mmCIF file of C-alpha atoms in Angstrom:
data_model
loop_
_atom_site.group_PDB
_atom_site.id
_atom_site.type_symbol
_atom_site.label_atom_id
_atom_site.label_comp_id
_atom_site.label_asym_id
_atom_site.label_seq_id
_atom_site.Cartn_x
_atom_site.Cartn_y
_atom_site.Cartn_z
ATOM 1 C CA UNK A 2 0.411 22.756 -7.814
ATOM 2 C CA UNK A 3 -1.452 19.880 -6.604
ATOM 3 C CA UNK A 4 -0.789 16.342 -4.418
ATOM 4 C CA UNK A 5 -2.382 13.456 -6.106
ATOM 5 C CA UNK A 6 -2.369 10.029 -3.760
ATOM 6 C CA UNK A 7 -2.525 6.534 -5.301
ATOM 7 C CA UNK A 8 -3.390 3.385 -3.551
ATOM 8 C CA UNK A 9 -3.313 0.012 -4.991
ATOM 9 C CA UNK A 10 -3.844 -3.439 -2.981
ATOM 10 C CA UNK A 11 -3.192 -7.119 -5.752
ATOM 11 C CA UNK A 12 -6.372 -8.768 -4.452
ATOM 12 C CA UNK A 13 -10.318 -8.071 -4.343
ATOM 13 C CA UNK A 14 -10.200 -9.456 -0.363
ATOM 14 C CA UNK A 15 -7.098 -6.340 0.534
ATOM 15 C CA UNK A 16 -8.336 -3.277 1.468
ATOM 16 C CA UNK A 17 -6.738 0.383 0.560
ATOM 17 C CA UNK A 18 -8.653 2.497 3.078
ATOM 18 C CA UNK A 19 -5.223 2.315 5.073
ATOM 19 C CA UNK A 20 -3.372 3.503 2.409
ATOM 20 C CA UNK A 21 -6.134 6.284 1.569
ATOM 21 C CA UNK A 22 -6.006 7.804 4.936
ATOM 22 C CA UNK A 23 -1.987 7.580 5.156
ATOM 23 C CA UNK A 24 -2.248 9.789 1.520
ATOM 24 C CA UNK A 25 -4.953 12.286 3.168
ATOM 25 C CA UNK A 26 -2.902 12.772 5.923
ATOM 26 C CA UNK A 27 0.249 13.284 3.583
ATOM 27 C CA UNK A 28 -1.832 15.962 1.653
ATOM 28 C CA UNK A 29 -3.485 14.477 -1.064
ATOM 29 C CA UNK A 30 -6.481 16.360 -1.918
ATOM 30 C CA UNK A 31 -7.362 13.123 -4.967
ATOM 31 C CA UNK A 32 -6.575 10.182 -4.086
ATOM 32 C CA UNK A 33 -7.284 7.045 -6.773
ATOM 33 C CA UNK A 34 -7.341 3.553 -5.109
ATOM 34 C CA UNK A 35 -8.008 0.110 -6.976
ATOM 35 C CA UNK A 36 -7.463 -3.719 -6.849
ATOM 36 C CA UNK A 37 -4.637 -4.711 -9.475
ATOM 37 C CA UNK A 38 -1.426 -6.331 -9.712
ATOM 38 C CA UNK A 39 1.736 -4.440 -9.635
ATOM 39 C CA UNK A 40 3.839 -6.488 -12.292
ATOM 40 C CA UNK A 41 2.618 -4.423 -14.925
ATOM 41 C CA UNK A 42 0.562 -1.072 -15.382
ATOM 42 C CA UNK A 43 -1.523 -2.908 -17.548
ATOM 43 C CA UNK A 44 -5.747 -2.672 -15.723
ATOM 44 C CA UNK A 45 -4.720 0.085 -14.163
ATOM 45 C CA UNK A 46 -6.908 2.383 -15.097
ATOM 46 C CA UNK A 47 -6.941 4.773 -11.816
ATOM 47 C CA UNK A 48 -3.406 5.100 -12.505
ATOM 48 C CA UNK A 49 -3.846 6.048 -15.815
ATOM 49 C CA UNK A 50 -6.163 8.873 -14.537
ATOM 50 C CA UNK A 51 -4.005 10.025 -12.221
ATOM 51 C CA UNK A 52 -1.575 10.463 -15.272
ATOM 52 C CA UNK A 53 -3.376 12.379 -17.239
ATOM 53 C CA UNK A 54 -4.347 14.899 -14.588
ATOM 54 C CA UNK A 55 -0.722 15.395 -13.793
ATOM 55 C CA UNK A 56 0.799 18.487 -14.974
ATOM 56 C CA UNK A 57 3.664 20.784 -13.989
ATOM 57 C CA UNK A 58 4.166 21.315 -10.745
ATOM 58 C CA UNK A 59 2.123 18.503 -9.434
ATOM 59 C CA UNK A 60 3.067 15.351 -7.242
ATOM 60 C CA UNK A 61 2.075 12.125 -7.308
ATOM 61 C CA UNK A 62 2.311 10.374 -3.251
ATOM 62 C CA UNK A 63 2.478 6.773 -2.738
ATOM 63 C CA UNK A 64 2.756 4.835 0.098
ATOM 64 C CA UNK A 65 5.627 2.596 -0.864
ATOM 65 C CA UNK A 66 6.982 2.128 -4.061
ATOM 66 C CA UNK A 67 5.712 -1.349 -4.671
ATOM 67 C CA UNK A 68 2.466 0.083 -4.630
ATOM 68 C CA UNK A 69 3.138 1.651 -7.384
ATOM 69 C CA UNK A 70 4.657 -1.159 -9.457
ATOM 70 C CA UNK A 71 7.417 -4.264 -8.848
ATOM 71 C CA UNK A 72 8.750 -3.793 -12.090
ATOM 72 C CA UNK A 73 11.425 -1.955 -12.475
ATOM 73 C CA UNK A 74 11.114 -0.658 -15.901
ATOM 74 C CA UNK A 75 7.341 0.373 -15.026
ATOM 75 C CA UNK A 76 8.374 2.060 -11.939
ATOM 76 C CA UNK A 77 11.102 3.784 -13.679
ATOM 77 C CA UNK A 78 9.190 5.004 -17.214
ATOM 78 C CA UNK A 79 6.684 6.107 -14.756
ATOM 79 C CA UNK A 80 9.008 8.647 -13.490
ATOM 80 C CA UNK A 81 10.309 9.435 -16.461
ATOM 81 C CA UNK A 82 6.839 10.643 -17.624
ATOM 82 C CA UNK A 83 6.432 12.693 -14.798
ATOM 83 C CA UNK A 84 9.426 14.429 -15.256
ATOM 84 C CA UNK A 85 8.677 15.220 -18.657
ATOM 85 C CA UNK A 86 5.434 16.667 -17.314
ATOM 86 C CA UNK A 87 7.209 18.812 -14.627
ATOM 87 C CA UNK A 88 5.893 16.801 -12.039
ATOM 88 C CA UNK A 89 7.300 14.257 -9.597
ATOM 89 C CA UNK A 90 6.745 10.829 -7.495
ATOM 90 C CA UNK A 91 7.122 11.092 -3.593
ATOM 91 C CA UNK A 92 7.355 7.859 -1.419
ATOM 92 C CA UNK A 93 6.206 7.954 2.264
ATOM 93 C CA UNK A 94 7.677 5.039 3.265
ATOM 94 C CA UNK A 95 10.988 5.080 2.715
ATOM 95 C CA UNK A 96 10.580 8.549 2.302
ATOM 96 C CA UNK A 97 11.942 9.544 -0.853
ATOM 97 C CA UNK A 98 10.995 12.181 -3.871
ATOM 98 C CA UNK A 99 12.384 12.685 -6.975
ATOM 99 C CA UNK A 100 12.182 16.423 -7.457
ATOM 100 C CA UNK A 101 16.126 15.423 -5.835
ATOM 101 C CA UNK A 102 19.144 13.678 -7.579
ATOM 102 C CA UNK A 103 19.243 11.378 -4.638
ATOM 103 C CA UNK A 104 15.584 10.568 -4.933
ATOM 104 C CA UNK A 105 15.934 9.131 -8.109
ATOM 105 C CA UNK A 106 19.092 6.779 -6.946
ATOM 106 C CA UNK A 107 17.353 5.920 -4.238
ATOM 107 C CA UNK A 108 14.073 5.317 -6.172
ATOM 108 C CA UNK A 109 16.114 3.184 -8.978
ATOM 109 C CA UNK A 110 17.871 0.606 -6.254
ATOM 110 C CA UNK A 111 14.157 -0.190 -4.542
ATOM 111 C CA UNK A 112 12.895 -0.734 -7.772
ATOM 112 C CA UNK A 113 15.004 -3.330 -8.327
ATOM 113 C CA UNK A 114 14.205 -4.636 -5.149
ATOM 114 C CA UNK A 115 11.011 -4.499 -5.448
ATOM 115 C CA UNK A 116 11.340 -6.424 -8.873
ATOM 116 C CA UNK A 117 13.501 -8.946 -6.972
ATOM 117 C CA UNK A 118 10.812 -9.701 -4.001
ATOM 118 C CA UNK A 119 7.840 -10.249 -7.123
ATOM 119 C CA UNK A 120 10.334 -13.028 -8.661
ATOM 120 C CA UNK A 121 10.315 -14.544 -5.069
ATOM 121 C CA UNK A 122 7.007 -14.470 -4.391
ATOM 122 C CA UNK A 123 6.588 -16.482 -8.079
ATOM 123 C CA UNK A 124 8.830 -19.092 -6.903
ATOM 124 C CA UNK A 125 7.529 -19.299 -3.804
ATOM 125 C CA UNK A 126 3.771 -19.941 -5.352
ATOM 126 C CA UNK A 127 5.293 -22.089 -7.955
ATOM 127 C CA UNK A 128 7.019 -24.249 -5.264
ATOM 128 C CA UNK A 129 4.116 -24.851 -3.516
ATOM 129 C CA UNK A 130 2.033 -25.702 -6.283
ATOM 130 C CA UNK A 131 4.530 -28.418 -6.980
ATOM 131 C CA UNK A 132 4.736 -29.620 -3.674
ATOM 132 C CA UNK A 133 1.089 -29.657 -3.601
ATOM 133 C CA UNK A 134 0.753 -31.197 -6.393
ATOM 134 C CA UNK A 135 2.892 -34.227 -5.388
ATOM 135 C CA UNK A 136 0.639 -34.570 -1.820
ATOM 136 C CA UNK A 137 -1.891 -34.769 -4.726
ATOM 137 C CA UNK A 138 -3.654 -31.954 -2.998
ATOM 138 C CA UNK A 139 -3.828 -29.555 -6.047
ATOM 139 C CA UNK A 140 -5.431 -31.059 -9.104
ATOM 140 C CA UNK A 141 -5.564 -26.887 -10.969
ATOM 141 C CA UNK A 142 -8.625 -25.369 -12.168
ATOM 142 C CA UNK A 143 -11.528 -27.675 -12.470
ATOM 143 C CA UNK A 144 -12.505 -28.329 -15.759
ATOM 144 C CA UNK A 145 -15.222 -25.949 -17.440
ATOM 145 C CA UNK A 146 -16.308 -27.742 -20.537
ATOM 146 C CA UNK A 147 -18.261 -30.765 -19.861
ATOM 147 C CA UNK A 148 -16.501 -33.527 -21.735
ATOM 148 C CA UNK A 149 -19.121 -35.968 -21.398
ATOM 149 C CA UNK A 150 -21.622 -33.237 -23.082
ATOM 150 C CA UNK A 151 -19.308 -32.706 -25.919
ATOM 151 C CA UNK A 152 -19.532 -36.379 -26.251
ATOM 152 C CA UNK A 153 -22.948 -36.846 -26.187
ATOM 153 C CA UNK A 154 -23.854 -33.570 -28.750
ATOM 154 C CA UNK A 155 -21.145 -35.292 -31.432
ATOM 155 C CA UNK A 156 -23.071 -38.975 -30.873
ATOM 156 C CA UNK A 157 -26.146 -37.235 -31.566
ATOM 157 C CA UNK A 158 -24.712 -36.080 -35.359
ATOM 158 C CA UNK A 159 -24.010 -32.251 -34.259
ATOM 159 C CA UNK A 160 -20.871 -30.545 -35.695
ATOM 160 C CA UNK A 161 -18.327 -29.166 -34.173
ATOM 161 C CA UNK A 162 -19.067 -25.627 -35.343
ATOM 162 C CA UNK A 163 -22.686 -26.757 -33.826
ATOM 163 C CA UNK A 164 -21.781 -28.119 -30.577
ATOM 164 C CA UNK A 165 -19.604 -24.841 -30.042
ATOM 165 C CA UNK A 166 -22.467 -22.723 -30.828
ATOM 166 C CA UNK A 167 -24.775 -24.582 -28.740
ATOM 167 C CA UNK A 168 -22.679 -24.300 -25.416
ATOM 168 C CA UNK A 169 -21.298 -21.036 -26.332
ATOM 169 C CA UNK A 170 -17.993 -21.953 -26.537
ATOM 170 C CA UNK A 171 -14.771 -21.593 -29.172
ATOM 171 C CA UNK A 172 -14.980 -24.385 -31.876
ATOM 172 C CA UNK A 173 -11.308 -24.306 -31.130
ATOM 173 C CA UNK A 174 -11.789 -25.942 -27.413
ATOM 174 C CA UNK A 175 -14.353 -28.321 -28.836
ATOM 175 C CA UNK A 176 -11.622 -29.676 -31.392
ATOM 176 C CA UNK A 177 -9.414 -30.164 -28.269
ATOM 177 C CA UNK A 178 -11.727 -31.671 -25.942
ATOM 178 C CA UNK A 179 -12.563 -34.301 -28.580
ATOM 179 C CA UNK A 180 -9.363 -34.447 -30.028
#
């Protein structure tokens, strides 16, 4: 029977050491930490790992459950696959573990909370953008092809296919750009 620890900050500038030392000090004797968002499991390979170690008997510690995913249906088919392992998910904070019938209420409501705060935080970034956008302060991702380039490769007779090839990019984007 072992106590496997995951950590998991959205952003390269967040650090998990906190997290790390709360799952030492819960137990762990593993503990897998990495950088990736929590809508989906997708990129997250240390959690994948931590999967496939799991077997019966085992438990897998997190911090709080939106570390370990803000969708619902992740969070849930995540304990599902435990169970069917033998093994199961403890929370510290709320403290909660589903090796208990209440565990897994518990675990199902927060997970939908959880799912609820991520839509939030999307229209909270997607209202700013707008209002942003409208101060005329955010103009979006500046542009990486350089149109006037393009231009200049097609005046000098060069295809398409050979203006993609020369600046490494899809012939696709070059149709586009010259549209």
């Amino acid at each position: 029977m072992s106590i496997y620890g995951y950590a998991r900050v959205s952003s390269t500038s967040q650090s998990t050491e906190l997290q790390e030392a709360q799952l030492y000090d819960a137990g762990c004797k593993v503990v897998r930490a990495e950088k990736a968002s929590g809508s989906s499991r997708k990129g997250r390979s240390e959690l994948e790992n931590l999967l496939e170690f799991i077997s019966e008997g085992d438990t897998l510690v997190v911090c709080k459950l939106d570390r370990l995913g803000r969708s619902t249906r992740d969070v849930l088919n995540l304990v599902y696959e435990l169970e069917q392992k033998g093994a199961s998910l403890r929370v510290l904070e709320p403290k909660i573990d589903t090796a208990g019938l209440e565990g897994k209420m518990i675990l199902t409501v927060l997970g939908m909370v959880s799912e609820m705060e991520l839509s939030f935080i999307r229209e909270r970034q997607k209202a700013g953008i707008a209002k942003a956008k409208a101060a005329g302060k955010f103009k979006g991702r500046p542009p990486s092809i350089d149109k006037t380039e393009l231009e200049k490769l097609k005046a000098a007779g060069m295809s398409p296919t050979q203006i993609a090839k020369e600046l490494g990019i899809g012939r696709a984007s070059v149709y586009r750009i010259l549209g």
